[in-house]
């Protein structure tokens, strides 16, 4: 039997996760400007709720496989995502112990965080691959002669991947600063 790694609250990371020496793992709610304490018992539920976006996209995709209209699939995925986020707030987050007057320490933005976490070469390779995917997606749409919704979705994917490629390039430049 394989050993399962048990994830604890101290192992969590993310944009809204802070690790306070006195209080432990804290989830910072940017809308209410409050901190909530995450314990080891809360980690499993928290990780489940972080899968809201991929699960919603997969649900919409599964509907598309059964021949449901594309717009209905997209609407279902959006409604499913919003449902997950509402459940996260009301069934999970607001039931956690709240920290009164919590002030968040200065936290690195996502680009600086990636620059510190990954090496310059790794980020440079990621930048090149993302740029290539963006270009190839547009070329594929032209060669396959997509029309209508499929064409626009390919363009949307290419633009999103292109933007992420640019952000990855910025993280690469920042990482060189931290490696010196």
C-alpha positions as a LaTeX table, in Angstrom:
\begin{tabular}{lrrr}
\hline
Residue & $x$ (\AA) & $y$ (\AA) & $z$ (\AA) \\
\hline
Unk1 & 0.00 & 0.00 & 0.00 \\
Unk2 & 1.40 & 3.40 & $-0.99$ \\
Unk3 & 2.02 & 5.97 & 1.68 \\
Unk4 & $-0.40$ & 8.85 & 1.33 \\
Unk5 & 0.96 & 12.27 & 2.16 \\
Unk6 & $-1.33$ & 13.95 & 4.60 \\
Unk7 & $-1.71$ & 17.61 & 3.77 \\
Unk8 & $-1.80$ & 19.86 & 6.80 \\
Unk9 & $-2.84$ & 23.49 & 7.12 \\
Unk10 & 0.81 & 24.59 & 7.22 \\
Unk11 & 1.28 & 23.05 & 3.73 \\
Unk12 & $-1.43$ & 25.21 & 2.11 \\
Unk13 & $-0.41$ & 28.08 & $-0.12$ \\
Unk14 & $-2.16$ & 30.49 & $-2.40$ \\
Unk15 & $-3.09$ & 34.10 & $-3.00$ \\
Unk16 & $-5.41$ & 34.29 & $-0.01$ \\
Unk17 & $-3.48$ & 32.04 & 2.38 \\
Unk18 & $-1.25$ & 33.58 & 5.06 \\
Unk19 & 0.83 & 31.75 & 7.63 \\
Unk20 & 0.78 & 33.64 & 10.90 \\
Unk21 & 3.22 & 32.45 & 13.60 \\
Unk22 & 0.62 & 32.97 & 16.36 \\
Unk23 & $-2.59$ & 31.89 & 14.64 \\
Unk24 & $-1.35$ & 29.32 & 12.12 \\
Unk25 & $-2.89$ & 29.13 & 8.66 \\
Unk26 & $-5.20$ & 32.04 & 7.86 \\
Unk27 & $-7.51$ & 32.46 & 4.86 \\
Unk28 & $-7.88$ & 36.15 & 4.06 \\
Unk29 & $-11.26$ & 37.15 & 2.63 \\
Unk30 & $-10.59$ & 40.12 & 0.35 \\
Unk31 & $-14.26$ & 41.05 & 0.11 \\
Unk32 & $-14.97$ & 41.28 & 3.83 \\
Unk33 & $-11.36$ & 42.14 & 4.79 \\
Unk34 & $-11.37$ & 39.46 & 7.48 \\
Unk35 & $-9.14$ & 36.55 & 8.36 \\
Unk36 & $-10.37$ & 33.03 & 9.08 \\
Unk37 & $-8.35$ & 30.32 & 10.78 \\
Unk38 & $-7.85$ & 27.10 & 8.80 \\
Unk39 & $-7.04$ & 24.02 & 10.88 \\
Unk40 & $-5.84$ & 20.61 & 9.75 \\
Unk41 & $-9.44$ & 19.38 & 9.96 \\
Unk42 & $-10.51$ & 22.05 & 7.41 \\
Unk43 & $-7.85$ & 21.27 & 4.80 \\
Unk44 & $-9.77$ & 18.50 & 3.01 \\
Unk45 & $-12.88$ & 20.66 & 2.54 \\
Unk46 & $-10.78$ & 23.67 & 1.53 \\
Unk47 & $-8.98$ & 21.64 & $-1.14$ \\
Unk48 & $-12.31$ & 20.38 & $-2.45$ \\
Unk49 & $-13.62$ & 23.92 & $-2.83$ \\
Unk50 & $-10.45$ & 25.02 & $-4.64$ \\
Unk51 & $-11.44$ & 22.61 & $-7.43$ \\
Unk52 & $-14.55$ & 24.69 & $-8.23$ \\
Unk53 & $-13.28$ & 26.02 & $-11.56$ \\
Unk54 & $-11.94$ & 22.75 & $-13.03$ \\
Unk55 & $-15.02$ & 20.82 & $-11.90$ \\
Unk56 & $-17.34$ & 23.42 & $-13.42$ \\
Unk57 & $-15.49$ & 23.35 & $-16.72$ \\
Unk58 & $-15.55$ & 19.55 & $-16.78$ \\
Unk59 & $-19.28$ & 19.53 & $-16.06$ \\
Unk60 & $-19.91$ & 21.89 & $-18.98$ \\
Unk61 & $-17.66$ & 19.78 & $-21.20$ \\
Unk62 & $-19.49$ & 16.57 & $-20.24$ \\
Unk63 & $-22.77$ & 18.17 & $-21.21$ \\
Unk64 & $-21.25$ & 19.14 & $-24.56$ \\
Unk65 & $-20.25$ & 15.51 & $-25.14$ \\
Unk66 & $-23.91$ & 14.54 & $-24.78$ \\
Unk67 & $-24.88$ & 16.97 & $-27.55$ \\
Unk68 & $-26.27$ & 19.77 & $-25.42$ \\
Unk69 & $-26.15$ & 23.25 & $-26.99$ \\
Unk70 & $-22.86$ & 25.07 & $-26.49$ \\
Unk71 & $-24.48$ & 28.09 & $-24.87$ \\
Unk72 & $-26.34$ & 25.90 & $-22.39$ \\
Unk73 & $-23.06$ & 24.14 & $-21.53$ \\
Unk74 & $-21.30$ & 27.46 & $-20.94$ \\
Unk75 & $-24.22$ & 28.77 & $-18.87$ \\
Unk76 & $-24.28$ & 25.55 & $-16.82$ \\
Unk77 & $-20.53$ & 25.77 & $-16.16$ \\
Unk78 & $-20.87$ & 29.38 & $-15.00$ \\
Unk79 & $-23.83$ & 28.59 & $-12.76$ \\
Unk80 & $-22.00$ & 25.56 & $-11.32$ \\
Unk81 & $-18.92$ & 27.69 & $-10.59$ \\
Unk82 & $-20.99$ & 30.41 & $-8.91$ \\
Unk83 & $-22.79$ & 27.71 & $-6.91$ \\
Unk84 & $-19.47$ & 26.30 & $-5.70$ \\
Unk85 & $-18.24$ & 29.76 & $-4.70$ \\
Unk86 & $-21.48$ & 30.53 & $-2.82$ \\
Unk87 & $-21.26$ & 27.18 & $-1.03$ \\
Unk88 & $-17.62$ & 27.91 & $-0.18$ \\
Unk89 & $-18.54$ & 31.21 & 1.45 \\
Unk90 & $-21.70$ & 30.24 & 3.30 \\
Unk91 & $-21.15$ & 26.56 & 4.13 \\
Unk92 & $-17.41$ & 26.65 & 4.74 \\
Unk93 & $-15.71$ & 30.02 & 5.14 \\
Unk94 & $-18.21$ & 31.77 & 7.39 \\
Unk95 & $-18.25$ & 28.75 & 9.72 \\
Unk96 & $-14.51$ & 29.05 & 10.40 \\
Unk97 & $-13.23$ & 30.92 & 13.45 \\
Unk98 & $-12.87$ & 34.59 & 12.52 \\
Unk99 & $-9.90$ & 36.70 & 13.56 \\
Unk100 & $-11.06$ & 40.09 & 14.78 \\
Unk101 & $-9.22$ & 43.09 & 13.27 \\
Unk102 & $-6.94$ & 40.91 & 11.14 \\
Unk103 & $-4.45$ & 42.90 & 9.09 \\
Unk104 & $-2.70$ & 41.11 & 6.31 \\
Unk105 & 1.05 & 41.22 & 6.13 \\
Unk106 & 2.63 & 42.39 & 2.90 \\
Unk107 & 2.44 & 39.46 & 0.55 \\
Unk108 & 4.20 & 39.04 & $-2.77$ \\
Unk109 & 2.03 & 39.20 & $-5.85$ \\
Unk110 & 1.66 & 36.06 & $-7.94$ \\
Unk111 & 4.45 & 36.93 & $-10.40$ \\
Unk112 & 7.00 & 37.53 & $-7.64$ \\
Unk113 & 5.84 & 34.37 & $-5.90$ \\
Unk114 & 6.40 & 32.30 & $-9.07$ \\
Unk115 & 9.74 & 34.02 & $-9.64$ \\
Unk116 & 10.90 & 32.99 & $-6.19$ \\
Unk117 & 9.44 & 29.48 & $-6.40$ \\
Unk118 & 10.67 & 28.40 & $-9.85$ \\
Unk119 & 13.99 & 28.78 & $-11.60$ \\
Unk120 & 14.70 & 31.21 & $-14.42$ \\
Unk121 & 15.25 & 28.43 & $-16.95$ \\
Unk122 & 11.99 & 26.71 & $-16.04$ \\
Unk123 & 10.06 & 29.96 & $-16.39$ \\
Unk124 & 11.78 & 30.76 & $-19.71$ \\
Unk125 & 10.85 & 27.33 & $-21.10$ \\
Unk126 & 7.28 & 27.83 & $-19.90$ \\
Unk127 & 7.16 & 31.23 & $-21.63$ \\
Unk128 & 8.35 & 29.78 & $-24.94$ \\
Unk129 & 5.93 & 26.83 & $-24.77$ \\
Unk130 & 2.95 & 29.04 & $-23.93$ \\
Unk131 & 3.79 & 31.42 & $-26.78$ \\
Unk132 & 4.07 & 28.46 & $-29.16$ \\
Unk133 & 0.72 & 27.06 & $-28.01$ \\
Unk134 & $-0.89$ & 30.45 & $-28.58$ \\
Unk135 & 0.45 & 30.70 & $-32.14$ \\
Unk136 & $-0.30$ & 27.07 & $-33.00$ \\
Unk137 & $-3.88$ & 27.42 & $-31.76$ \\
Unk138 & $-4.53$ & 30.27 & $-34.19$ \\
Unk139 & $-2.81$ & 28.40 & $-37.03$ \\
Unk140 & $-4.84$ & 25.28 & $-36.30$ \\
Unk141 & $-8.08$ & 27.28 & $-36.41$ \\
Unk142 & $-7.10$ & 28.65 & $-39.83$ \\
Unk143 & $-5.96$ & 25.29 & $-41.26$ \\
Unk144 & $-9.03$ & 23.45 & $-39.94$ \\
Unk145 & $-11.22$ & 26.25 & $-41.33$ \\
Unk146 & $-13.19$ & 26.63 & $-38.12$ \\
Unk147 & $-16.20$ & 28.89 & $-38.27$ \\
Unk148 & $-18.51$ & 30.52 & $-35.79$ \\
Unk149 & $-18.26$ & 29.52 & $-32.15$ \\
Unk150 & $-15.31$ & 27.13 & $-32.63$ \\
Unk151 & $-13.26$ & 29.84 & $-34.33$ \\
Unk152 & $-13.99$ & 32.38 & $-31.61$ \\
Unk153 & $-13.21$ & 29.86 & $-28.86$ \\
Unk154 & $-9.86$ & 29.07 & $-30.49$ \\
Unk155 & $-9.07$ & 32.78 & $-30.67$ \\
Unk156 & $-10.12$ & 33.23 & $-27.04$ \\
Unk157 & $-7.88$ & 30.35 & $-25.93$ \\
Unk158 & $-4.99$ & 31.78 & $-27.97$ \\
Unk159 & $-5.40$ & 35.22 & $-26.41$ \\
Unk160 & $-5.62$ & 33.82 & $-22.86$ \\
Unk161 & $-2.58$ & 31.58 & $-23.36$ \\
Unk162 & $-0.73$ & 34.54 & $-24.94$ \\
Unk163 & $-1.48$ & 36.72 & $-21.91$ \\
Unk164 & $-0.26$ & 33.97 & $-19.57$ \\
Unk165 & 2.87 & 33.71 & $-21.72$ \\
Unk166 & 3.52 & 37.44 & $-21.26$ \\
Unk167 & 2.99 & 37.11 & $-17.51$ \\
Unk168 & 5.38 & 34.17 & $-17.49$ \\
Unk169 & 7.94 & 36.32 & $-19.31$ \\
Unk170 & 7.58 & 38.99 & $-16.63$ \\
Unk171 & 8.04 & 36.33 & $-13.93$ \\
Unk172 & 11.17 & 35.16 & $-15.77$ \\
Unk173 & 12.61 & 38.67 & $-15.73$ \\
Unk174 & 11.74 & 39.05 & $-12.05$ \\
Unk175 & 13.32 & 35.67 & $-11.22$ \\
Unk176 & 16.64 & 36.81 & $-12.63$ \\
Unk177 & 16.59 & 39.62 & $-10.08$ \\
Unk178 & 16.06 & 37.19 & $-7.19$ \\
Unk179 & 18.72 & 34.75 & $-8.43$ \\
Unk180 & 21.45 & 37.40 & $-8.51$ \\
\hline
\end{tabular}
